[in-house]
């Protein structure tokens, strides 16, 4: 029995000795991830004692301990100094909170908003330092983007532009792809993809000069087929792929590109139940009669209720996303992907490794589980292809310019 005790103690001593330099140069906080890692290491140690020869057990536990502590330790960060960063979509949510935090850290923050008199803009004026500059910008308007580029160049002549945070985005329709107007797909692409593309391309000369950072807020809906988020998800998928291309192409210039894929957080748009009710009513009012008969009003009401139920589970604390933005801007070696939020690891594991049927059932269980469309109810008369051929819902159903970000 004693011959099994030595590898265990030796492994833990070796882990501690190997990890000591990491602990001295990085912040390893006693939080739930660290406690979970220690529990898993202890369990692995117990198993290795019983299943492996002494030297093999020592090697496995030492390697696992070193990898775990290295991953959990906060990586060294660059000093803030006089770094300047442009953040889009600061009227509310992640953009507003990130602007406040970066300003408090000493960054020169250029914050774009849709409305200079919005509550979020007024809050930033009231609580931030004079170093924070507000700029009105609508990503659907090329003239606004051109003005933002000139504004950024004028305000970063002495410091240079260190970072761009692409945070602004839009999603205003929650419905099946067939029920969603093509105009909604176009609006999502205009804001989430084309606007982001034009702004990022315009700022690349400044970012290349500083070997700076590009941080983009994506969405798991761009990685997984979330029900009823086709317009939003496809635009985010295109944006994330674009950022991966930038990551490869800008590597020789020293520009690092990160994408943040947050879970569901309780931002102002998520909390605004009245907004989602108005969008549902607008969808119903403009839906072609053939589609309304095929799916039924009850179907759309059910989707709306399921969506609001999923939003009720949103996390109220936005700091994990803000912390990810800060790490992507200042870490010496930032990650290419950040996944702030609860349960994302399980979601991505299911998406990548489990059968398609289980993946679909998981998303329906935790997001939207559609009911049966009316035309498929038992006893309903069958429809011919000619009867089912309908035109696209009203193309004017897309969000108004004020709702575009």
Tab-separated table of C-alpha atoms in Angstrom:
chain	number	residue	atom	x	y	z
A	1	UNK	CA	0.000	0.000	0.000
A	2	UNK	CA	2.809	2.420	0.833
A	3	UNK	CA	4.291	2.104	-2.619
A	4	UNK	CA	1.145	3.784	-3.992
A	5	UNK	CA	1.361	6.726	-1.604
A	6	UNK	CA	4.727	7.991	-2.837
A	7	UNK	CA	3.641	8.785	-6.426
A	8	UNK	CA	0.652	10.712	-5.125
A	9	UNK	CA	2.705	12.921	-2.807
A	10	UNK	CA	5.492	13.173	-5.359
A	11	UNK	CA	3.062	14.203	-8.076
A	12	UNK	CA	1.576	16.963	-5.985
A	13	UNK	CA	5.039	18.222	-5.009
A	14	UNK	CA	6.093	18.195	-8.641
A	15	UNK	CA	2.926	20.074	-9.647
A	16	UNK	CA	3.599	22.696	-6.972
A	17	UNK	CA	7.237	23.086	-7.967
A	18	UNK	CA	6.441	23.394	-11.665
A	19	UNK	CA	3.533	25.781	-11.040
A	20	UNK	CA	5.398	28.068	-8.601
A	21	UNK	CA	6.867	30.343	-11.301
A	22	UNK	CA	3.422	30.597	-12.875
A	23	UNK	CA	1.882	31.582	-9.544
A	24	UNK	CA	4.558	34.204	-8.914
A	25	UNK	CA	4.077	35.953	-12.253
A	26	UNK	CA	0.303	35.645	-12.597
A	27	UNK	CA	-2.833	36.085	-10.535
A	28	UNK	CA	-4.412	32.745	-9.617
A	29	UNK	CA	-7.588	33.579	-7.725
A	30	UNK	CA	-9.291	31.204	-5.310
A	31	UNK	CA	-12.605	30.975	-7.131
A	32	UNK	CA	-14.907	28.252	-8.396
A	33	UNK	CA	-12.846	27.297	-11.483
A	34	UNK	CA	-9.736	26.848	-9.338
A	35	UNK	CA	-11.606	24.820	-6.708
A	36	UNK	CA	-13.152	22.661	-9.445
A	37	UNK	CA	-9.711	22.079	-10.961
A	38	UNK	CA	-8.299	21.036	-7.590
A	39	UNK	CA	-11.162	18.609	-7.035
A	40	UNK	CA	-10.655	17.089	-10.489
A	41	UNK	CA	-6.912	16.802	-9.910
A	42	UNK	CA	-7.506	15.057	-6.598
A	43	UNK	CA	-9.912	12.637	-8.297
A	44	UNK	CA	-7.425	12.021	-11.102
A	45	UNK	CA	-4.702	11.405	-8.533
A	46	UNK	CA	-6.877	8.847	-6.742
A	47	UNK	CA	-7.653	7.035	-10.006
A	48	UNK	CA	-4.050	7.033	-11.180
A	49	UNK	CA	-2.894	5.493	-7.917
A	50	UNK	CA	-5.151	2.521	-8.532
A	51	UNK	CA	-4.955	2.109	-12.300
A	52	UNK	CA	-1.409	3.055	-13.341
A	53	UNK	CA	2.148	2.132	-12.416
A	54	UNK	CA	3.837	4.625	-10.053
A	55	UNK	CA	5.911	6.493	-12.656
A	56	UNK	CA	3.010	6.714	-15.102
A	57	UNK	CA	0.705	8.014	-12.354
A	58	UNK	CA	3.296	10.618	-11.399
A	59	UNK	CA	3.646	11.807	-15.003
A	60	UNK	CA	-0.118	11.993	-15.677
A	61	UNK	CA	-0.992	13.911	-12.494
A	62	UNK	CA	1.974	16.271	-12.848
A	63	UNK	CA	1.114	17.064	-16.474
A	64	UNK	CA	-2.586	17.546	-15.684
A	65	UNK	CA	-1.776	19.809	-12.736
A	66	UNK	CA	0.624	21.953	-14.737
A	67	UNK	CA	-1.825	22.350	-17.622
A	68	UNK	CA	-4.726	23.180	-15.276
A	69	UNK	CA	-2.847	25.808	-13.281
A	70	UNK	CA	-1.352	27.355	-16.405
A	71	UNK	CA	-4.812	27.704	-17.965
A	72	UNK	CA	-6.372	29.157	-14.825
A	73	UNK	CA	-3.638	31.677	-14.064
A	74	UNK	CA	-4.344	35.127	-15.443
A	75	UNK	CA	-1.888	35.893	-18.205
A	76	UNK	CA	0.386	38.959	-17.955
A	77	UNK	CA	-1.228	42.160	-19.186
A	78	UNK	CA	0.159	45.173	-20.968
A	79	UNK	CA	0.060	48.569	-19.245
A	80	UNK	CA	-2.787	50.892	-20.149
A	81	UNK	CA	-0.452	53.909	-20.526
A	82	UNK	CA	-1.946	56.222	-23.169
A	83	UNK	CA	-3.787	53.600	-25.198
A	84	UNK	CA	-6.885	54.662	-27.145
A	85	UNK	CA	-9.792	52.407	-28.084
A	86	UNK	CA	-12.926	52.867	-30.185
A	87	UNK	CA	-16.068	51.039	-29.009
A	88	UNK	CA	-19.260	50.841	-31.068
A	89	UNK	CA	-22.799	50.520	-29.723
A	90	UNK	CA	-22.322	52.274	-26.381
A	91	UNK	CA	-25.933	53.393	-25.923
A	92	UNK	CA	-26.499	50.406	-23.651
A	93	UNK	CA	-25.405	46.921	-22.680
A	94	UNK	CA	-21.890	45.608	-23.147
A	95	UNK	CA	-20.696	48.689	-25.018
A	96	UNK	CA	-21.756	51.139	-22.337
A	97	UNK	CA	-20.337	49.070	-19.476
A	98	UNK	CA	-17.067	48.451	-21.337
A	99	UNK	CA	-16.695	52.175	-22.080
A	100	UNK	CA	-17.175	53.019	-18.387
A	101	UNK	CA	-14.682	50.377	-17.214
A	102	UNK	CA	-12.002	51.216	-19.797
A	103	UNK	CA	-12.339	54.925	-19.032
A	104	UNK	CA	-11.868	54.208	-15.317
A	105	UNK	CA	-8.725	52.202	-16.150
A	106	UNK	CA	-7.182	55.195	-17.945
A	107	UNK	CA	-7.906	54.415	-21.596
A	108	UNK	CA	-8.763	57.158	-24.039
A	109	UNK	CA	-12.221	55.904	-25.037
A	110	UNK	CA	-14.013	56.880	-28.234
A	111	UNK	CA	-17.584	55.650	-27.759
A	112	UNK	CA	-20.098	55.593	-30.614
A	113	UNK	CA	-23.823	55.859	-29.927
A	114	UNK	CA	-26.922	55.973	-32.109
A	115	UNK	CA	-28.259	59.009	-30.261
A	116	UNK	CA	-26.123	61.563	-28.420
A	117	UNK	CA	-29.132	62.318	-26.201
A	118	UNK	CA	-29.976	58.704	-25.345
A	119	UNK	CA	-30.025	57.684	-21.649
A	120	UNK	CA	-26.831	55.680	-22.172
A	121	UNK	CA	-25.009	58.604	-23.765
A	122	UNK	CA	-26.114	60.932	-20.973
A	123	UNK	CA	-24.931	58.397	-18.384
A	124	UNK	CA	-21.497	58.166	-20.010
A	125	UNK	CA	-21.198	61.953	-20.037
A	126	UNK	CA	-22.115	62.132	-16.370
A	127	UNK	CA	-19.933	59.382	-14.929
A	128	UNK	CA	-16.856	59.225	-17.164
A	129	UNK	CA	-13.755	61.378	-17.413
A	130	UNK	CA	-13.152	64.071	-20.057
A	131	UNK	CA	-10.937	61.552	-21.878
A	132	UNK	CA	-14.065	59.731	-23.081
A	133	UNK	CA	-15.376	61.141	-26.354
A	134	UNK	CA	-18.890	60.449	-27.632
A	135	UNK	CA	-19.625	60.159	-31.338
A	136	UNK	CA	-22.936	59.590	-33.124
A	137	UNK	CA	-22.746	56.746	-35.639
A	138	UNK	CA	-25.246	54.522	-37.438
A	139	UNK	CA	-23.514	51.542	-39.026
A	140	UNK	CA	-26.089	51.466	-41.821
A	141	UNK	CA	-24.956	54.912	-43.022
A	142	UNK	CA	-21.607	55.065	-44.871
A	143	UNK	CA	-21.401	58.821	-44.218
A	144	UNK	CA	-21.544	58.193	-40.454
A	145	UNK	CA	-18.778	55.601	-40.732
A	146	UNK	CA	-16.601	57.960	-42.778
A	147	UNK	CA	-17.123	60.671	-40.173
A	148	UNK	CA	-16.178	58.192	-37.413
A	149	UNK	CA	-12.941	57.351	-39.241
A	150	UNK	CA	-11.969	61.015	-39.481
A	151	UNK	CA	-12.991	61.593	-35.862
A	152	UNK	CA	-10.818	58.676	-34.717
A	153	UNK	CA	-7.793	59.854	-36.690
A	154	UNK	CA	-8.146	63.376	-35.280
A	155	UNK	CA	-8.376	62.182	-31.666
A	156	UNK	CA	-5.557	59.621	-31.787
A	157	UNK	CA	-2.784	61.640	-33.453
A	158	UNK	CA	-0.678	61.662	-30.295
A	159	UNK	CA	-1.536	58.229	-28.880
A	160	UNK	CA	-2.363	56.125	-31.926
A	161	UNK	CA	-5.330	53.739	-31.964
A	162	UNK	CA	-4.676	50.628	-29.922
A	163	UNK	CA	-8.012	48.846	-30.115
A	164	UNK	CA	-11.312	48.549	-31.946
A	165	UNK	CA	-14.238	46.901	-30.140
A	166	UNK	CA	-16.971	45.928	-32.612
A	167	UNK	CA	-19.898	45.680	-30.238
A	168	UNK	CA	-22.862	47.261	-32.075
A	169	UNK	CA	-25.383	44.788	-33.403
A	170	UNK	CA	-29.066	44.317	-34.126
A	171	UNK	CA	-31.684	41.596	-33.805
A	172	UNK	CA	-35.352	42.551	-33.977
A	173	UNK	CA	-37.265	39.516	-35.270
A	174	UNK	CA	-37.641	36.192	-33.495
A	175	UNK	CA	-39.426	33.868	-35.904
A	176	UNK	CA	-38.877	31.035	-38.349
A	177	UNK	CA	-36.775	31.972	-41.369
A	178	UNK	CA	-39.853	31.596	-43.598
A	179	UNK	CA	-41.768	34.068	-41.433
A	180	UNK	CA	-38.920	36.591	-41.215
A	181	UNK	CA	-38.879	39.291	-43.910
A	182	UNK	CA	-35.890	39.322	-46.237
A	183	UNK	CA	-35.524	42.983	-45.218
A	184	UNK	CA	-34.691	41.774	-41.711
A	185	UNK	CA	-31.883	39.590	-43.055
A	186	UNK	CA	-30.575	42.582	-45.017
A	187	UNK	CA	-30.712	44.895	-41.991
A	188	UNK	CA	-28.849	42.389	-39.812
A	189	UNK	CA	-26.192	42.017	-42.493
A	190	UNK	CA	-25.940	45.802	-42.977
A	191	UNK	CA	-25.305	46.425	-39.278
A	192	UNK	CA	-23.649	43.256	-38.009
A	193	UNK	CA	-21.532	42.474	-41.075
A	194	UNK	CA	-21.183	45.245	-43.670
A	195	UNK	CA	-21.057	48.091	-41.164
A	196	UNK	CA	-18.495	46.214	-39.080
A	197	UNK	CA	-16.518	45.400	-42.227
A	198	UNK	CA	-16.420	49.004	-43.449
A	199	UNK	CA	-15.445	50.419	-40.051
A	200	UNK	CA	-12.761	47.775	-39.434
A	201	UNK	CA	-11.233	48.195	-42.894
A	202	UNK	CA	-11.166	51.960	-42.486
A	203	UNK	CA	-9.305	51.705	-39.163
A	204	UNK	CA	-6.805	49.052	-40.238
A	205	UNK	CA	-4.051	51.566	-41.161
A	206	UNK	CA	-4.144	52.931	-37.597
A	207	UNK	CA	-4.317	49.460	-36.046
A	208	UNK	CA	-1.475	48.156	-38.206
A	209	UNK	CA	0.667	51.113	-37.204
A	210	UNK	CA	0.170	50.364	-33.498
A	211	UNK	CA	0.149	46.544	-33.863
A	212	UNK	CA	-3.106	46.824	-31.972
A	213	UNK	CA	-6.188	44.738	-31.262
A	214	UNK	CA	-9.547	44.005	-32.894
A	215	UNK	CA	-12.205	42.680	-30.518
A	216	UNK	CA	-15.598	41.666	-31.924
A	217	UNK	CA	-18.692	40.612	-30.009
A	218	UNK	CA	-20.230	37.646	-31.807
A	219	UNK	CA	-22.900	35.209	-30.672
A	220	UNK	CA	-23.271	31.454	-30.185
A	221	UNK	CA	-26.229	31.858	-32.580
A	222	UNK	CA	-23.590	32.266	-35.291
A	223	UNK	CA	-22.129	28.859	-34.419
A	224	UNK	CA	-25.293	26.861	-33.747
A	225	UNK	CA	-28.705	26.697	-35.466
A	226	UNK	CA	-30.709	28.489	-32.792
A	227	UNK	CA	-34.427	28.237	-33.634
A	228	UNK	CA	-35.986	31.506	-34.855
A	229	UNK	CA	-32.704	33.463	-35.013
A	230	UNK	CA	-31.815	32.867	-38.655
A	231	UNK	CA	-31.345	36.531	-39.620
A	232	UNK	CA	-29.248	37.370	-36.586
A	233	UNK	CA	-27.287	34.116	-36.537
A	234	UNK	CA	-26.282	34.159	-40.200
A	235	UNK	CA	-25.022	37.751	-39.915
A	236	UNK	CA	-22.968	36.863	-36.844
A	237	UNK	CA	-21.583	33.750	-38.540
A	238	UNK	CA	-20.404	35.882	-41.469
A	239	UNK	CA	-18.847	38.424	-39.119
A	240	UNK	CA	-16.958	35.819	-37.107
A	241	UNK	CA	-15.598	34.202	-40.268
A	242	UNK	CA	-14.457	37.646	-41.431
A	243	UNK	CA	-12.612	38.140	-38.137
A	244	UNK	CA	-10.903	34.772	-38.534
A	245	UNK	CA	-9.709	35.886	-41.964
A	246	UNK	CA	-8.431	39.166	-40.507
A	247	UNK	CA	-6.667	37.176	-37.789
A	248	UNK	CA	-4.685	35.262	-40.408
A	249	UNK	CA	-3.999	38.183	-42.727
A	250	UNK	CA	-2.969	40.675	-40.034
A	251	UNK	CA	-0.646	38.292	-38.205
A	252	UNK	CA	2.507	39.670	-39.938
A	253	UNK	CA	1.537	43.175	-38.760
A	254	UNK	CA	1.273	42.097	-35.135
A	255	UNK	CA	-2.465	42.866	-34.959
A	256	UNK	CA	-4.296	40.367	-32.757
A	257	UNK	CA	-7.965	39.554	-33.362
A	258	UNK	CA	-10.353	38.148	-30.744
A	259	UNK	CA	-14.017	37.158	-30.891
A	260	UNK	CA	-16.242	37.123	-27.817
A	261	UNK	CA	-19.158	34.685	-27.892
A	262	UNK	CA	-21.274	35.642	-24.850
A	263	UNK	CA	-24.120	33.684	-23.368
A	264	UNK	CA	-27.470	35.312	-22.625
A	265	UNK	CA	-27.020	38.423	-20.475
A	266	UNK	CA	-29.680	40.842	-19.260
A	267	UNK	CA	-28.854	43.872	-21.359
A	268	UNK	CA	-31.348	46.702	-21.900
A	269	UNK	CA	-32.599	45.168	-25.154
A	270	UNK	CA	-33.177	41.834	-23.425
A	271	UNK	CA	-35.095	43.481	-20.571
A	272	UNK	CA	-37.305	45.529	-22.895
A	273	UNK	CA	-40.296	43.190	-23.078
A	274	UNK	CA	-42.427	45.940	-24.636
A	275	UNK	CA	-40.048	46.159	-27.578
A	276	UNK	CA	-40.378	42.443	-28.320
A	277	UNK	CA	-44.161	42.669	-27.976
A	278	UNK	CA	-44.262	45.488	-30.549
A	279	UNK	CA	-42.056	43.516	-32.948
A	280	UNK	CA	-44.351	40.488	-32.606
A	281	UNK	CA	-47.442	42.573	-33.339
A	282	UNK	CA	-45.724	44.142	-36.354
A	283	UNK	CA	-44.810	40.702	-37.654
A	284	UNK	CA	-48.393	39.477	-37.292
A	285	UNK	CA	-49.806	42.589	-38.959
A	286	UNK	CA	-47.580	42.258	-42.022
A	287	UNK	CA	-47.546	38.483	-42.442
A	288	UNK	CA	-49.149	37.311	-45.728
A	289	UNK	CA	-52.490	35.646	-45.144
A	290	UNK	CA	-51.296	32.335	-46.617
A	291	UNK	CA	-48.416	32.116	-44.144
A	292	UNK	CA	-50.612	33.167	-41.248
A	293	UNK	CA	-53.083	30.409	-42.132
A	294	UNK	CA	-50.324	27.810	-42.540
A	295	UNK	CA	-48.570	28.556	-39.247
A	296	UNK	CA	-51.357	30.160	-37.235
A	297	UNK	CA	-51.331	33.049	-34.797
A	298	UNK	CA	-51.051	30.574	-31.917
A	299	UNK	CA	-47.729	29.362	-33.343
A	300	UNK	CA	-46.225	32.860	-33.312
A	301	UNK	CA	-47.634	33.585	-29.842
A	302	UNK	CA	-46.052	30.354	-28.619
A	303	UNK	CA	-42.659	31.332	-30.082
A	304	UNK	CA	-42.920	34.726	-28.402
A	305	UNK	CA	-43.700	33.157	-25.028
A	306	UNK	CA	-40.836	30.679	-25.343
A	307	UNK	CA	-38.451	33.482	-26.264
A	308	UNK	CA	-39.468	35.602	-23.253
A	309	UNK	CA	-39.068	32.544	-21.023
A	310	UNK	CA	-35.492	32.068	-22.241
A	311	UNK	CA	-34.758	35.769	-21.642
A	312	UNK	CA	-35.926	35.440	-18.043
A	313	UNK	CA	-32.903	33.174	-17.484
A	314	UNK	CA	-30.460	35.839	-18.697
A	315	UNK	CA	-27.551	36.715	-16.395
A	316	UNK	CA	-27.847	40.179	-14.797
A	317	UNK	CA	-24.100	40.739	-14.283
A	318	UNK	CA	-22.440	41.945	-17.503
A	319	UNK	CA	-18.935	41.981	-16.016
A	320	UNK	CA	-17.813	38.627	-17.514
A	321	UNK	CA	-18.203	40.080	-21.015
A	322	UNK	CA	-16.531	43.363	-20.024
A	323	UNK	CA	-13.654	41.413	-18.455
A	324	UNK	CA	-13.267	39.405	-21.667
A	325	UNK	CA	-13.081	42.641	-23.701
A	326	UNK	CA	-10.416	44.013	-21.358
A	327	UNK	CA	-8.385	40.808	-21.510
A	328	UNK	CA	-8.566	40.764	-25.316
A	329	UNK	CA	-7.268	44.345	-25.364
A	330	UNK	CA	-4.491	44.011	-22.791
A	331	UNK	CA	-3.399	40.366	-22.491
A	332	UNK	CA	0.082	39.771	-23.820
A	333	UNK	CA	-1.308	36.731	-25.638
A	334	UNK	CA	-5.092	37.208	-25.959
A	335	UNK	CA	-7.323	34.302	-26.847
A	336	UNK	CA	-8.892	34.003	-30.276
A	337	UNK	CA	-12.207	33.091	-28.623
A	338	UNK	CA	-13.810	34.069	-25.315
A	339	UNK	CA	-16.956	32.390	-23.994
A	340	UNK	CA	-18.295	34.408	-21.045
A	341	UNK	CA	-21.498	33.101	-19.492
A	342	UNK	CA	-22.848	29.977	-17.838
A	343	UNK	CA	-23.265	26.692	-19.653
A	344	UNK	CA	-21.497	27.628	-22.891
A	345	UNK	CA	-18.910	24.873	-22.488
A	346	UNK	CA	-21.680	22.271	-22.286
A	347	UNK	CA	-23.502	23.842	-25.247
A	348	UNK	CA	-20.442	23.716	-27.486
A	349	UNK	CA	-19.586	20.185	-26.354
A	350	UNK	CA	-23.083	19.014	-27.300
A	351	UNK	CA	-22.937	20.911	-30.592
A	352	UNK	CA	-19.591	19.446	-31.645
A	353	UNK	CA	-19.746	15.888	-30.336
A	354	UNK	CA	-23.327	14.659	-29.914
A	355	UNK	CA	-25.715	13.448	-32.650
A	356	UNK	CA	-27.731	16.025	-34.566
A	357	UNK	CA	-31.014	14.995	-32.963
A	358	UNK	CA	-29.662	15.593	-29.458
A	359	UNK	CA	-28.167	18.933	-30.511
A	360	UNK	CA	-31.512	20.109	-31.855
A	361	UNK	CA	-33.383	18.902	-28.781
A	362	UNK	CA	-30.935	20.688	-26.467
A	363	UNK	CA	-31.390	24.047	-28.228
A	364	UNK	CA	-35.157	23.631	-28.234
A	365	UNK	CA	-35.194	22.777	-24.539
A	366	UNK	CA	-33.121	25.736	-23.408
A	367	UNK	CA	-34.168	28.328	-25.996
A	368	UNK	CA	-37.283	27.917	-28.151
A	369	UNK	CA	-39.253	24.712	-28.629
A	370	UNK	CA	-41.711	25.426	-31.480
A	371	UNK	CA	-45.156	23.900	-31.434
A	372	UNK	CA	-46.809	22.290	-34.454
A	373	UNK	CA	-47.888	24.753	-37.180
A	374	UNK	CA	-51.645	24.937	-37.667
A	375	UNK	CA	-51.581	23.368	-41.156
A	376	UNK	CA	-50.024	20.226	-39.640
A	377	UNK	CA	-52.659	19.773	-36.954
A	378	UNK	CA	-54.602	16.488	-37.238
A	379	UNK	CA	-57.723	16.904	-39.335
A	380	UNK	CA	-56.458	19.902	-41.312
A	381	UNK	CA	-56.958	19.649	-45.107
A	382	UNK	CA	-53.757	18.975	-47.044
A	383	UNK	CA	-52.432	21.860	-49.103
A	384	UNK	CA	-51.120	21.750	-52.638
A	385	UNK	CA	-47.720	23.248	-53.575
A	386	UNK	CA	-49.564	26.001	-55.455
A	387	UNK	CA	-51.501	26.964	-52.347
A	388	UNK	CA	-48.334	26.997	-50.282
A	389	UNK	CA	-46.450	29.267	-52.698
A	390	UNK	CA	-46.469	32.649	-50.951
A	391	UNK	CA	-44.512	35.798	-51.286
A	392	UNK	CA	-42.057	37.054	-48.750
A	393	UNK	CA	-43.495	38.902	-45.736
A	394	UNK	CA	-43.682	42.659	-46.015
A	395	UNK	CA	-40.151	43.896	-46.854
A	396	UNK	CA	-40.835	47.025	-44.809
A	397	UNK	CA	-40.874	45.023	-41.564
A	398	UNK	CA	-37.173	45.605	-40.938
A	399	UNK	CA	-36.197	47.696	-37.922
A	400	UNK	CA	-36.240	51.450	-38.150
A	401	UNK	CA	-32.908	53.296	-38.253
A	402	UNK	CA	-33.268	54.182	-34.568
A	403	UNK	CA	-33.533	50.459	-33.774
A	404	UNK	CA	-30.621	49.403	-35.961
A	405	UNK	CA	-28.095	49.040	-33.197
